[in-house]
């Protein structure tokens, strides 16, 4: 496997960076040294939690190229813990992360959407 070298310019004033600095509030679900999770302000399902690394990573490409093994492990470990604590483990859920233009990413700080609590339908919109 070749070493990836994604280095994207991180906007320190993006809305999730401001949430991390506690400049604006969030509906917090979980926090530790590496990860913050909070409820999406426009939930698409009964449970819609955003799980973000505390490090300054633009998107999945940036994170998987530059984050430490500890940061990567922490993000996914916490995701599973939250899914269980939100009662989604039995009924099932979806995890997705929009990356870049084609992914339709709106906020340029990596975030995992954890959604569940109802049947979620097709994975991708038809259009
Ligand atoms: P994406 O399109 O993948 O970048 O998703 C960005 C998500 O962030 C959307 O689901 C928004 O509803 C959500 N969002 C934007 N601002 C906030 C905020 N202040 N607190 C919580 N969620 C937010």
mmCIF file of N, CA, C and O and ligand atoms in Angstrom, residues 15-16 19 24 38-42 48 50 98 104-107 111 113, ligand 1:
data_model
loop_
_atom_site.group_PDB
_atom_site.id
_atom_site.type_symbol
_atom_site.label_atom_id
_atom_site.label_comp_id
_atom_site.label_asym_id
_atom_site.label_seq_id
_atom_site.Cartn_x
_atom_site.Cartn_y
_atom_site.Cartn_z
ATOM 1 N N UNK A 15 -18.183 25.436 10.791
ATOM 2 C CA UNK A 15 -19.122 25.403 11.930
ATOM 3 C C UNK A 15 -18.769 24.329 12.955
ATOM 4 O O UNK A 15 -18.955 24.530 14.164
ATOM 5 N N UNK A 16 -18.198 23.216 12.510
ATOM 6 C CA UNK A 16 -17.860 22.179 13.485
ATOM 7 C C UNK A 16 -16.597 22.548 14.267
ATOM 8 O O UNK A 16 -16.467 22.201 15.446
ATOM 9 N N UNK A 19 -17.943 24.642 16.934
ATOM 10 C CA UNK A 19 -18.562 23.807 17.978
ATOM 11 C C UNK A 19 -17.463 23.207 18.862
ATOM 12 O O UNK A 19 -17.584 23.194 20.102
ATOM 13 N N UNK A 24 -20.067 27.955 19.607
ATOM 14 C CA UNK A 24 -21.507 27.789 19.417
ATOM 15 C C UNK A 24 -21.913 26.464 20.057
ATOM 16 O O UNK A 24 -21.092 25.539 20.158
ATOM 17 N N UNK A 38 -22.556 14.779 18.471
ATOM 18 C CA UNK A 38 -23.689 15.640 18.800
ATOM 19 C C UNK A 38 -24.814 15.386 17.800
ATOM 20 O O UNK A 38 -24.596 14.844 16.716
ATOM 21 N N UNK A 39 -26.018 15.806 18.187
ATOM 22 C CA UNK A 39 -27.182 15.546 17.334
ATOM 23 C C UNK A 39 -27.223 16.537 16.171
ATOM 24 O O UNK A 39 -26.958 17.734 16.356
ATOM 25 N N UNK A 40 -27.539 15.989 14.997
ATOM 26 C CA UNK A 40 -27.655 16.838 13.801
ATOM 27 C C UNK A 40 -28.804 17.829 14.002
ATOM 28 O O UNK A 40 -29.870 17.487 14.516
ATOM 29 N N UNK A 41 -28.566 19.052 13.578
ATOM 30 C CA UNK A 41 -29.549 20.117 13.792
ATOM 31 C C UNK A 41 -30.779 19.937 12.902
ATOM 32 O O UNK A 41 -31.851 20.463 13.200
ATOM 33 N N UNK A 42 -30.629 19.187 11.815
ATOM 34 C CA UNK A 42 -31.759 18.883 10.916
ATOM 35 C C UNK A 42 -31.815 17.371 10.724
ATOM 36 O O UNK A 42 -31.415 16.852 9.674
ATOM 37 N N UNK A 48 -30.127 10.792 14.628
ATOM 38 C CA UNK A 48 -29.169 11.322 13.636
ATOM 39 C C UNK A 48 -28.073 12.044 14.420
ATOM 40 O O UNK A 48 -28.247 13.190 14.848
ATOM 41 N N UNK A 50 -23.963 13.148 14.657
ATOM 42 C CA UNK A 50 -22.725 13.409 13.927
ATOM 43 C C UNK A 50 -21.553 13.091 14.843
ATOM 44 O O UNK A 50 -21.510 13.568 15.982
ATOM 45 N N UNK A 98 -20.048 12.083 3.800
ATOM 46 C CA UNK A 98 -19.947 12.740 2.509
ATOM 47 C C UNK A 98 -18.550 13.349 2.378
ATOM 48 O O UNK A 98 -18.071 14.008 3.298
ATOM 49 N N UNK A 104 -21.192 15.569 -1.883
ATOM 50 C CA UNK A 104 -22.177 16.537 -1.387
ATOM 51 C C UNK A 104 -21.865 17.046 0.004
ATOM 52 O O UNK A 104 -22.760 17.467 0.736
ATOM 53 N N UNK A 105 -20.589 17.048 0.376
ATOM 54 C CA UNK A 105 -20.196 17.507 1.715
ATOM 55 C C UNK A 105 -20.433 19.007 1.857
ATOM 56 O O UNK A 105 -20.021 19.793 1.001
ATOM 57 N N UNK A 106 -21.098 19.380 2.943
ATOM 58 C CA UNK A 106 -21.397 20.793 3.179
ATOM 59 C C UNK A 106 -20.477 21.410 4.223
ATOM 60 O O UNK A 106 -20.085 22.576 4.102
ATOM 61 N N UNK A 107 -20.166 20.666 5.263
ATOM 62 C CA UNK A 107 -19.312 21.197 6.329
ATOM 63 C C UNK A 107 -17.916 20.566 6.191
ATOM 64 O O UNK A 107 -17.774 19.346 6.260
ATOM 65 N N UNK A 111 -17.023 14.329 9.277
ATOM 66 C CA UNK A 111 -18.077 13.884 10.187
ATOM 67 C C UNK A 111 -18.697 12.610 9.657
ATOM 68 O O UNK A 111 -18.873 12.445 8.452
ATOM 69 N N UNK A 113 -22.111 10.531 9.751
ATOM 70 C CA UNK A 113 -23.532 10.570 10.084
ATOM 71 C C UNK A 113 -23.922 9.177 10.577
ATOM 72 O O UNK A 113 -23.722 8.193 9.864
HETATM 73 P P1 LIG B 1 -22.780 17.146 5.154
HETATM 74 O O1 LIG B 1 -23.700 17.546 4.049
HETATM 75 O O2 LIG B 1 -22.411 15.688 5.098
HETATM 76 O O3 LIG B 1 -21.568 18.043 5.226
HETATM 77 O O4 LIG B 1 -23.592 17.279 6.494
HETATM 78 C C1 LIG B 1 -23.565 18.410 7.303
HETATM 79 C C2 LIG B 1 -24.585 18.186 8.390
HETATM 80 O O5 LIG B 1 -24.333 19.088 9.437
HETATM 81 C C3 LIG B 1 -26.041 18.372 7.947
HETATM 82 O O6 LIG B 1 -26.774 17.176 8.210
HETATM 83 C C4 LIG B 1 -26.513 19.537 8.829
HETATM 84 O O7 LIG B 1 -27.856 19.413 9.225
HETATM 85 C C5 LIG B 1 -25.563 19.449 10.007
HETATM 86 N N1 LIG B 1 -25.341 20.688 10.740
HETATM 87 C C6 LIG B 1 -25.029 21.898 10.237
HETATM 88 N N2 LIG B 1 -24.860 22.797 11.227
HETATM 89 C C7 LIG B 1 -25.066 22.130 12.382
HETATM 90 C C8 LIG B 1 -25.038 22.506 13.760
HETATM 91 N N3 LIG B 1 -24.757 23.761 14.155
HETATM 92 N N4 LIG B 1 -25.295 21.549 14.682
HETATM 93 C C9 LIG B 1 -25.579 20.293 14.313
HETATM 94 N N5 LIG B 1 -25.619 19.875 13.033
HETATM 95 C C10 LIG B 1 -25.373 20.786 12.069
#
